[in-house]
Each structure stands twice: as structure tokens, then as C-alpha cells.
mmCIF file of C-alpha atoms in Angstrom:
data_model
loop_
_atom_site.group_PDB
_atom_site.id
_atom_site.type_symbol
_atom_site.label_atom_id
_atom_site.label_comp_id
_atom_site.label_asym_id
_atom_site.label_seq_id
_atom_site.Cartn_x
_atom_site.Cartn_y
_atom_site.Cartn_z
ATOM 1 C CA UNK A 13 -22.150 -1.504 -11.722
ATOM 2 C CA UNK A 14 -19.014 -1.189 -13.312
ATOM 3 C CA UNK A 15 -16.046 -3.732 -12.595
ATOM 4 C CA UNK A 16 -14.364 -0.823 -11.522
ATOM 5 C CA UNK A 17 -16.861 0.669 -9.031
ATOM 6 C CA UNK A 18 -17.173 -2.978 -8.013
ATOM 7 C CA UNK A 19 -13.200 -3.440 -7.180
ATOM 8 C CA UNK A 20 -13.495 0.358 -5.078
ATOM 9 C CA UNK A 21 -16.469 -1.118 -3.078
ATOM 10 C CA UNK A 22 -14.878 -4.167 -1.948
ATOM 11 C CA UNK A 23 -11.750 -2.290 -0.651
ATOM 12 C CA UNK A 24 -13.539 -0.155 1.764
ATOM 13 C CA UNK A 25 -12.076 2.980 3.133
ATOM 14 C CA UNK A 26 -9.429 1.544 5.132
ATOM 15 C CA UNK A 27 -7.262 -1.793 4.675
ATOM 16 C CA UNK A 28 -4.271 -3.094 6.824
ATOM 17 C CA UNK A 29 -0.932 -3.159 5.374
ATOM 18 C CA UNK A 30 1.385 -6.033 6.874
ATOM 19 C CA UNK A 31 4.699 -7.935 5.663
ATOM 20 C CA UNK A 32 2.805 -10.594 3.216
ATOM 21 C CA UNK A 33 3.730 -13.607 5.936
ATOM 22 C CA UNK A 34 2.546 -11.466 8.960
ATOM 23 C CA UNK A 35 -0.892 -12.277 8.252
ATOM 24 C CA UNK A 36 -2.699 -15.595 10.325
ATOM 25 C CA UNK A 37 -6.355 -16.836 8.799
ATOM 26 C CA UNK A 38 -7.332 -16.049 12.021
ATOM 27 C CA UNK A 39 -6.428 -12.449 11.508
ATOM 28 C CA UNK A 40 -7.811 -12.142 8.548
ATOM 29 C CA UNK A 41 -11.181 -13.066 10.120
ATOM 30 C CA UNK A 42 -10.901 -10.744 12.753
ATOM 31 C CA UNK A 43 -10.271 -7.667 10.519
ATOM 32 C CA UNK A 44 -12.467 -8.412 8.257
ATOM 33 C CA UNK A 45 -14.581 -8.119 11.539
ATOM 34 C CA UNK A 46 -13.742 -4.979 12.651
ATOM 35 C CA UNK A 47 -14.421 -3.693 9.411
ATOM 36 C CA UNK A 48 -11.368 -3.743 7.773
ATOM 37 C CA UNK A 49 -11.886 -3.887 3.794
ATOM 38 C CA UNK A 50 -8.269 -5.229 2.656
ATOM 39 C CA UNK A 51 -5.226 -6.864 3.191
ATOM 40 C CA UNK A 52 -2.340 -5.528 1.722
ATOM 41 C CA UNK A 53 0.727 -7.938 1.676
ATOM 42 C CA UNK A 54 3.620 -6.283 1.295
ATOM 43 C CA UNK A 55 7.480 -7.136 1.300
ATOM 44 C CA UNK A 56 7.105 -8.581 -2.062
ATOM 45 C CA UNK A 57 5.088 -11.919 -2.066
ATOM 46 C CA UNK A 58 6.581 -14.632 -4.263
ATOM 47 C CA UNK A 59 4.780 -15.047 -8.016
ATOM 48 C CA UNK A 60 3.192 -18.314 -6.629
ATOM 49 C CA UNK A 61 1.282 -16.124 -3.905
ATOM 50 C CA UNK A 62 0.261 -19.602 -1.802
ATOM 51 C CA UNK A 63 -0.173 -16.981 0.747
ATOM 52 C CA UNK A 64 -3.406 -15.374 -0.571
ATOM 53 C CA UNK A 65 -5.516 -18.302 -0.545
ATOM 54 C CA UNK A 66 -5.929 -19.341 3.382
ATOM 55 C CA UNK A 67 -6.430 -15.895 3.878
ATOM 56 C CA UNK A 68 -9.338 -15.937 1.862
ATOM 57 C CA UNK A 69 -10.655 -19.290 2.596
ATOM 58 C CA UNK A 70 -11.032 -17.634 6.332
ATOM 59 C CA UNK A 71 -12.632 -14.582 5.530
ATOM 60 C CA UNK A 72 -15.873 -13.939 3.523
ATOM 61 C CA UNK A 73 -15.663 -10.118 2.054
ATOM 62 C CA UNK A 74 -12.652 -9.186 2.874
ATOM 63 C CA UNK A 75 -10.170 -8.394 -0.378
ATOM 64 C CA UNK A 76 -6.323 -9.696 -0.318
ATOM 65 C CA UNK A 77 -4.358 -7.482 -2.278
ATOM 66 C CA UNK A 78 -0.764 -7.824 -2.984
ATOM 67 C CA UNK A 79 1.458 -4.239 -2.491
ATOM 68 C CA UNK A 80 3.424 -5.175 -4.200
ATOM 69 C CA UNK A 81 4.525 -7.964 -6.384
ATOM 70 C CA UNK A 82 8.306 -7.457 -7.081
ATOM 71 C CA UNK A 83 8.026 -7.298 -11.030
ATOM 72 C CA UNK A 84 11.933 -8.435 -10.808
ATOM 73 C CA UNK A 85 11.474 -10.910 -8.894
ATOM 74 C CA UNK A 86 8.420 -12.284 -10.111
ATOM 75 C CA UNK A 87 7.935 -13.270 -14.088
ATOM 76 C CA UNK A 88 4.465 -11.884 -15.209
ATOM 77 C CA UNK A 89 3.572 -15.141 -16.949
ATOM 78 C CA UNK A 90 4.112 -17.090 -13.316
ATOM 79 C CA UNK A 91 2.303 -14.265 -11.660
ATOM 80 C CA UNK A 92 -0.864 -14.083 -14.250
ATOM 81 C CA UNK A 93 -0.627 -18.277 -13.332
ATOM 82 C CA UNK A 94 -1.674 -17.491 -10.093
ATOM 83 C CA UNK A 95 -4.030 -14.767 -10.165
ATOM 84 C CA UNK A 96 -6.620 -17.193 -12.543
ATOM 85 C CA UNK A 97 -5.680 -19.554 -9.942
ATOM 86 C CA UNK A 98 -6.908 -17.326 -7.203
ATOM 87 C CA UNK A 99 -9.903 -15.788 -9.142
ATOM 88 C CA UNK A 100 -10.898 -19.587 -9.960
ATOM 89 C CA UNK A 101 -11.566 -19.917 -6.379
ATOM 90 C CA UNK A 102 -12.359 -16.732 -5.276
ATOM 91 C CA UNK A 103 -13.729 -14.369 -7.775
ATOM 92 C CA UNK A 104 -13.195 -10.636 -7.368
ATOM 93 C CA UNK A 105 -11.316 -10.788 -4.009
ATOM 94 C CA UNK A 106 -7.704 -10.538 -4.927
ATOM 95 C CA UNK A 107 -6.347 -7.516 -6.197
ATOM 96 C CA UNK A 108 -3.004 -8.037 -7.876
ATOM 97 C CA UNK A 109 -0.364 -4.852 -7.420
ATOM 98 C CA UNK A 110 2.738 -4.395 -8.816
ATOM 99 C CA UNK A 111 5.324 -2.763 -8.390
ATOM 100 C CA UNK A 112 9.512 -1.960 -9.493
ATOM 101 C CA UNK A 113 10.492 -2.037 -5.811
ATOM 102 C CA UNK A 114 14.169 0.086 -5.210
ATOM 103 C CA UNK A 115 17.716 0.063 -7.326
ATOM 104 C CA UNK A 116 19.159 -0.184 -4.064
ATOM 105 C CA UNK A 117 17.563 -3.876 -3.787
ATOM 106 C CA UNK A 118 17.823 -5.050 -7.534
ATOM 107 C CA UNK A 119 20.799 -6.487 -9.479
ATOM 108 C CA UNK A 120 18.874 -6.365 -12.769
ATOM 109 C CA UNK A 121 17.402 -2.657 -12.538
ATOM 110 C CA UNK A 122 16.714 -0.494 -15.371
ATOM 111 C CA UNK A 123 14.540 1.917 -16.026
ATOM 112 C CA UNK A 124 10.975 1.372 -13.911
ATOM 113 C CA UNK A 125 8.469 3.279 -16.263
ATOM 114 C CA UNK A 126 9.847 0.597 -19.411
ATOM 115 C CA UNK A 127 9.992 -2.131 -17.258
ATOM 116 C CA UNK A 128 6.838 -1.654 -15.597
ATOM 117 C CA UNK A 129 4.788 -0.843 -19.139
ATOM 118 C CA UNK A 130 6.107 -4.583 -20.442
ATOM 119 C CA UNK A 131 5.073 -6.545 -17.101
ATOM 120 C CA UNK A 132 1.702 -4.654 -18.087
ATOM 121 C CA UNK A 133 1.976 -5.725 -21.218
ATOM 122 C CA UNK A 134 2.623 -9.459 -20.477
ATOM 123 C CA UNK A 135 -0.104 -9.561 -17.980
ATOM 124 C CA UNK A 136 -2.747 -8.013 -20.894
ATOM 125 C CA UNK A 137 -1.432 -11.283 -23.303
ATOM 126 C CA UNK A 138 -1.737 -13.604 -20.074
ATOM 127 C CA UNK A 139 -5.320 -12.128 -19.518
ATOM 128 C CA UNK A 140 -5.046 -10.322 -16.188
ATOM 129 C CA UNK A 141 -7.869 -7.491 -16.639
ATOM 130 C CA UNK A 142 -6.533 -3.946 -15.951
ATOM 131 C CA UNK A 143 -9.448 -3.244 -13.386
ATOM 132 C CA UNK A 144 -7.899 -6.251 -11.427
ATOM 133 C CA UNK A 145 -4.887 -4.882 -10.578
ATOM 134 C CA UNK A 146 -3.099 -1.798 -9.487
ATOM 135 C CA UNK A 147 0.887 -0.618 -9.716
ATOM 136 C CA UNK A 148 3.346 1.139 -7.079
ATOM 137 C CA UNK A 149 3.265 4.786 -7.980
ATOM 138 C CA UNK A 150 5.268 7.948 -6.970
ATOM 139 C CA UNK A 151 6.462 10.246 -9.372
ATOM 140 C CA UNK A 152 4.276 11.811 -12.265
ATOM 141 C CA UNK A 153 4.868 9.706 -15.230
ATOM 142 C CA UNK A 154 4.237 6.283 -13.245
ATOM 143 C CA UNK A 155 1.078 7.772 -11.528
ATOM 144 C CA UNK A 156 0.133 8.325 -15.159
ATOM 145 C CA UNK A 157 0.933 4.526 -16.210
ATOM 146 C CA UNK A 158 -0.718 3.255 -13.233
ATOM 147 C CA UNK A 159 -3.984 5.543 -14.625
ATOM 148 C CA UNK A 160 -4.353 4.423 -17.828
ATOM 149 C CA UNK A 161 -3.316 0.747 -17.255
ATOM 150 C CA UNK A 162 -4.697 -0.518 -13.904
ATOM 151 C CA UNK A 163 -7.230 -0.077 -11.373
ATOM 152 C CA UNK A 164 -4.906 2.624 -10.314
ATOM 153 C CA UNK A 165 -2.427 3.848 -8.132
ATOM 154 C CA UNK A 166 -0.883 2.208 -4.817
ATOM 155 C CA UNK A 167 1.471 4.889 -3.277
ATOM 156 C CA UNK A 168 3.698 4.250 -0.039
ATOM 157 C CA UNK A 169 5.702 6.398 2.095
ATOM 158 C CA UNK A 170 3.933 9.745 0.977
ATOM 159 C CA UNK A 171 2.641 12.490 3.188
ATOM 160 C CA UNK A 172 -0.595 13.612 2.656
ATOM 161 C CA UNK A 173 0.006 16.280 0.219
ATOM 162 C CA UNK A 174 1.636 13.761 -2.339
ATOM 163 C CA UNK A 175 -2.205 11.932 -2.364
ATOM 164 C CA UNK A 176 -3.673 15.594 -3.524
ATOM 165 C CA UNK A 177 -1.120 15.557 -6.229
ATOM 166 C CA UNK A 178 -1.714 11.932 -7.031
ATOM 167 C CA UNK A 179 -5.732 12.692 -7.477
ATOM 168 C CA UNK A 180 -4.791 15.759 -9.407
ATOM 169 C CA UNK A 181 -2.442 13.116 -11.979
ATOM 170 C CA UNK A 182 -5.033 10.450 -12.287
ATOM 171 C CA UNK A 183 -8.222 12.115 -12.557
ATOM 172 C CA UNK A 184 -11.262 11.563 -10.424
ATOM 173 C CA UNK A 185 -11.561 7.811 -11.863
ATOM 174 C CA UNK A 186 -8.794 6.376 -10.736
ATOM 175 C CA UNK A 187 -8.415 4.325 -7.264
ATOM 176 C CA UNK A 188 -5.432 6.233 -4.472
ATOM 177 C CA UNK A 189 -4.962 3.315 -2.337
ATOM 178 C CA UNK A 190 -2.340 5.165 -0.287
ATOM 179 C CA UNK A 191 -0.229 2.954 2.478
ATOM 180 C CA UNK A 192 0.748 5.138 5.732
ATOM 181 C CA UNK A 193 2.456 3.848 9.046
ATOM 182 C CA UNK A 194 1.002 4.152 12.259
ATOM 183 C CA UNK A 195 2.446 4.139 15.848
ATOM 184 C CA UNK A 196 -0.052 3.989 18.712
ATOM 185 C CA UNK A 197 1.405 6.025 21.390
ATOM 186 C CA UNK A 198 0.859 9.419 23.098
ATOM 187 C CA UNK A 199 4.733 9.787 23.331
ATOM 188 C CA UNK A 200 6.485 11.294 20.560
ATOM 189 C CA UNK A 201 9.889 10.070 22.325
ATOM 190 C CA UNK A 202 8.600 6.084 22.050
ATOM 191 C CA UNK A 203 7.166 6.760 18.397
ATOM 192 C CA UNK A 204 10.428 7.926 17.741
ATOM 193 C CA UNK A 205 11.730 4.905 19.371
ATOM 194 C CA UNK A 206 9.912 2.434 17.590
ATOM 195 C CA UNK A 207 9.568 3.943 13.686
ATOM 196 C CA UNK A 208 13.238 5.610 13.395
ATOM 197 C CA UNK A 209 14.699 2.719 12.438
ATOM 198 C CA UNK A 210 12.165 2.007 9.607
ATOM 199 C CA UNK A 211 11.837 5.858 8.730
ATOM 200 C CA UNK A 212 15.803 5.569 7.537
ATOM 201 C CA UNK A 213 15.427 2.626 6.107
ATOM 202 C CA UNK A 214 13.274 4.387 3.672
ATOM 203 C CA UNK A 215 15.283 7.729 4.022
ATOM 204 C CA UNK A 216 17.983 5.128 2.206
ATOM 205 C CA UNK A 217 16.412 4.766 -1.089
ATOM 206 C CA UNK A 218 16.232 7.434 -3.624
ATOM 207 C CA UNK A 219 12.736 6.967 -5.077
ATOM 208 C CA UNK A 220 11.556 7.672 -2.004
ATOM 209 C CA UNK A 221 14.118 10.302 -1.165
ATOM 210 C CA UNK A 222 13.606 12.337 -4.376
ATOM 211 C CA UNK A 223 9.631 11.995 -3.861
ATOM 212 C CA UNK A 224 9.959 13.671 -0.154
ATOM 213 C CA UNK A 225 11.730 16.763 -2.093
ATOM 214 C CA UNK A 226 9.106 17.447 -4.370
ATOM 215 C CA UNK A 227 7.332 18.242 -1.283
ATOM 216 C CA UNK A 228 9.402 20.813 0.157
ATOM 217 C CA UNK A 229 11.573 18.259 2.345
ATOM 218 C CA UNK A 230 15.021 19.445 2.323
ATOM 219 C CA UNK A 231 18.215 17.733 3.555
ATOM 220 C CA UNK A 232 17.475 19.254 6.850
ATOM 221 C CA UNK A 233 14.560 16.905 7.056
ATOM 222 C CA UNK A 234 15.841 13.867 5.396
ATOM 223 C CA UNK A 235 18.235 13.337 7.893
ATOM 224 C CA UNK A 236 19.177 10.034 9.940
ATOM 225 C CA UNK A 237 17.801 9.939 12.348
ATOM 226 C CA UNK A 238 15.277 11.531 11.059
ATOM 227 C CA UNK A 239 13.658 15.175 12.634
ATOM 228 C CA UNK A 240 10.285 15.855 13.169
ATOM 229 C CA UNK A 241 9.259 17.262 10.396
ATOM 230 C CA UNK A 242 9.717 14.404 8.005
ATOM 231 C CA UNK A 243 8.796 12.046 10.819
ATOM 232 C CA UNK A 244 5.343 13.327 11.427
ATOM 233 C CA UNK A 245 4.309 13.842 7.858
ATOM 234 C CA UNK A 246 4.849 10.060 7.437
ATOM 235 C CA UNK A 247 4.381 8.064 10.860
ATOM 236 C CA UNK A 248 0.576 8.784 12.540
ATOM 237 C CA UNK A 249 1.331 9.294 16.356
ATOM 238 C CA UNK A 250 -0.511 10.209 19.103
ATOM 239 C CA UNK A 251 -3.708 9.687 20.646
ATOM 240 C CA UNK A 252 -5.925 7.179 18.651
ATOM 241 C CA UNK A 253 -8.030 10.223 17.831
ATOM 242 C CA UNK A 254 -5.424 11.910 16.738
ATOM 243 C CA UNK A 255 -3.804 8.993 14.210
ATOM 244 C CA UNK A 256 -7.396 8.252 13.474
ATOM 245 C CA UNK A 257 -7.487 11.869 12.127
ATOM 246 C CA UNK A 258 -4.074 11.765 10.555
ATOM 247 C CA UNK A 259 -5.105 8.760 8.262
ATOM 248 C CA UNK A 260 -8.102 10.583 7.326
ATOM 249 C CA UNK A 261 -6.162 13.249 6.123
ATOM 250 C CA UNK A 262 -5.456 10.890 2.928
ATOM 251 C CA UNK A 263 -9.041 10.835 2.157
ATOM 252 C CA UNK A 264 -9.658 14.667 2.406
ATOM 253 C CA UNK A 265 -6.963 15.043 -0.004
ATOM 254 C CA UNK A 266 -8.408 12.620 -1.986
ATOM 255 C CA UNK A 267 -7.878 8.784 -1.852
ATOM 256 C CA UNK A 268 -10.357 6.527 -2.411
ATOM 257 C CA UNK A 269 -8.364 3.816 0.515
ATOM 258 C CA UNK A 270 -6.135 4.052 3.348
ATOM 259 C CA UNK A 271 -3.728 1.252 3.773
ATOM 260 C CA UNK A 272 -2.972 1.349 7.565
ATOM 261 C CA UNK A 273 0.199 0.197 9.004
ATOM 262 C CA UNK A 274 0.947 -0.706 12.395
ATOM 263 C CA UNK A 275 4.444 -0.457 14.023
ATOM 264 C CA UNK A 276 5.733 -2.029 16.737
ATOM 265 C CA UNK A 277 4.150 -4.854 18.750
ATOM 266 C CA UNK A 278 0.691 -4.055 19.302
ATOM 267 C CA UNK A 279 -0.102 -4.926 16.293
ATOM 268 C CA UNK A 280 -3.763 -6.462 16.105
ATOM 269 C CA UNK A 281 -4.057 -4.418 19.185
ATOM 270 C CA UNK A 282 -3.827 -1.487 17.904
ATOM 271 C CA UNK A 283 -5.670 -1.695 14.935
ATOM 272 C CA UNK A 284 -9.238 -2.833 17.204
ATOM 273 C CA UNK A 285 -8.623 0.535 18.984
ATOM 274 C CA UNK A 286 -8.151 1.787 15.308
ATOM 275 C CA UNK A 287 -11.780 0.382 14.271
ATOM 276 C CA UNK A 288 -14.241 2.164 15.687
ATOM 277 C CA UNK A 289 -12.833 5.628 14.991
ATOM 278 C CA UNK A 290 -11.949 4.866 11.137
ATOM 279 C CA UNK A 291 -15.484 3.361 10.722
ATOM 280 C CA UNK A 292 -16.875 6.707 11.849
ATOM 281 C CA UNK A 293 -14.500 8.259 9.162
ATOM 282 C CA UNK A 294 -15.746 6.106 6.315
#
């Protein structure tokens, strides 16, 4: 079997998506468990990712992934340090992604394709294979990049009709490891509640902005707060059927992962409600 094939295996269908210090060994474990196939850490791990380790040390199948390294903050040659250092100990279950994270956020910001394509380069000289890691992809030309130098593409914030155009980019070869947010409630009032805050947050950068248009959203839907209309193509609410359904929507339109994320509280709580409904969607 192919490296590749290998790396899509070993994600599964659905991962979890958490702030890279949110995750405990212990829930590691238990999502491996429940049939979760990934860990995602977001919020931009540091290049000595000490976090990935104990994470794996408690689990036996389950793949950490990074989403995303901040390729600003992080110099390739530290991060390439620590991915040998990880694959030493645990071969083929971290998967490195990387990503240009927002001008808002960055003194030193130029433009993301350039800057991306030389991190890529520095991690070919430091000997990172390309089928071991993946990059942060939204518009076109990046979605491209992330194609034809990586495992593939790791998109965030996107309705579901931005992972059909992603598949139709990359080509049927290419892994769509697409993140979406998820509140567990019945009450569109208390989703509101909880995910406004982090729906403007993201209704605050441009990259994200100027994705949402080129998907019909106009600035009567990227409003703050926001409506409806944004807020449902991005935040799964409902009934767990329901946001089971909603995440699945990803995969008809053609990812090859889901990368679930839970707001609010309830958050190992509501992804063992989440199990047994996305393993009958795998």
C-alpha cells in the first residue's frame, strides 16, 4: 500500500479538532476508543510540539496531527527537528500541518502562497516527506500548493460547498481533511449563544471573510453578530442526528476526513453522543 493510502487509513473518517493544550492522555485514550481516528491540535502548537508525544504514548492507533503549525512562528528547521523526533518514537502517527495563519495576527506577514512554498521547501532539505504532512488551504492557488506538495489539504471554517470545490482543485488523490464546529443543542437561541462569539472572531479576518464570498455570502450574512445564514453553513446544531448529518455533508461533497469541533462545555460529552452516529457514517 502506498504511504499515501497508508496516512488516509490511519486518519479515519472523523478526527476531533481541539486547542493543541486542550487535549489530556486520558482523552486521547478515550477517543481513540470511541473511534475517533485523529487529533487535530490547533491554535498553533509551538515548533518543539512536546505536546504530541504523551498523547501518543497513551493511545495505540490513534494519529496526532498538528492544524496547524504557525509557519511564522515556527522555523521549519526547528519544526522538521521535531517531527524525526516524533517519527523516531512513533512511526507514521503524527501528521505535521502547516499553515500561514491570519495578517491580522502576524507582524512579519507577506505574501502566504511564497511563504508557504519556502517552509515547503525547507522541510524537503530537512527531510520531512510530503506524504507526512498537509498545509492550511482556502483559496485556489494554495489548495493547488497543498496538492502537489503535501498529503493535501486541511481547510477550516468552510461550508460544505467550499469541500466540493476543494475536491474539484486537488483531484481525486489528494486528502480534504476539512475542520467544522459543532454545538450540541436542539436550541438554535443557545447555539447562537455559545458559537457567536467565535463565529465573529472569524468573521474578523479576511482570508476567511473573502473565502465566505466566493460562496455567495454577502455582507448581509457576514455580519456581527452573525445571521443565520452564515451561522448554519458553518456551526452543526441541532439534534445529534441532525449535526451527525451536517458533518457528513463534508464527505458527500467529497472529503476524505472530518475534523469535528466541539463548542462549549460538553466537550468530551458531546463527542461520545457524537460516536455512534459518525461510526455509522463511516
Amino acid at each position: 500500500m502506498l504511504a499515501r493510502d497508508m496516512a488516509f487509513d490511519s486518519l479515519g473518517r472523523f478526527g476531533v479538532w481541539r486547542a493543541f493544550n486542550g487535549f489530556s492522555p486520558a482523552d486521547a485514550r478515550e477517543l481513540e476508543q470511541l473511534g475517533y481516528g485523529a487529533l487535530w491540535l490547533g491554535a498553533s502548537p509551538p515548533a518543539d510540539l512536546a505536546v504530541v508525544e504523551p498523547l501518543l504514548e497513551a493511545t495505540e492507533t490513534i494519529t496526532v496531527a498538528s492544524s496547524i503549525v504557525n509557519i511564522w512562528a515556527s522555523p521549519a528547521k526547528e519544526v522538521a527537528d521535531s517531527f524525526h523526533r516524533i517519527e523516531a518514537r512513533f512511526p507514521g502517527r503524527f501528521l505535521l500541518g502547516i499553515g500561514a495563519g491570519h495578517p491580522e495576527h502576524t507582524g512579519e506577514y507577506r505574501k502566504p502562497y511564497d511563504a508557504l512554498a519556502e517552509y515547503l521547501d525547507d522541510l524537503d532539505a530537512a527531510g520531512v516527506p510530503a506524504e507526512r504532512r498537509a498545509v492550511a488551504a482556502l483559496g485556489p492557488r494554495v489548495l493547488k500548493l497543498a496538492a502537489e506538495r503535501s498529503l493535501g489539504a486541511l481547510p477550516y471554517f468552510v461550508p460544505s460547498a467550499h469541500t466540493a470545490k476543494a475536491r474539484e482543485i486537488v483531484g481525486p488523490d489528494v486528502l480534504v481533511a476539512t475542520e467544522h464546529k459543532v454545538v450540541l443543542t436542539d436550541d438554535a437561541r443557545a447555539a447562537h449563544t455559545v458559537a457567536d462569539e467565535t463565529v465573529a472572531f472569524y468573521l474578523g479576518l479576511t482570508n476567511y471573510v473573502s473565502n465566505l464570498r466566493r460562496f455567495g455570502f454577502t455582507d448581509a450574512d457576514l455580519t456581527v453578530p452573525p445571521g443565520d445564514r452564515v451561522f448554519d453553513a458553518v456551526i452543526a446544531h441541532g439534534t445529534p442526528e441532525r449535526i451527525a448529518d451536517r458533518l457528513t455533508e463534508h464527505l458527500d461533497a467529497g472529503a476524505d476526513h472530518v475534523a469535528v469541533q466541539i463548542l462549549g462545555d460538553n466537550y468530551l460529552p458531546a463527542l461520545r453522543t457524537l460516536a455512534p452516529l459518525l461510526t455509522k457514517r463511516s
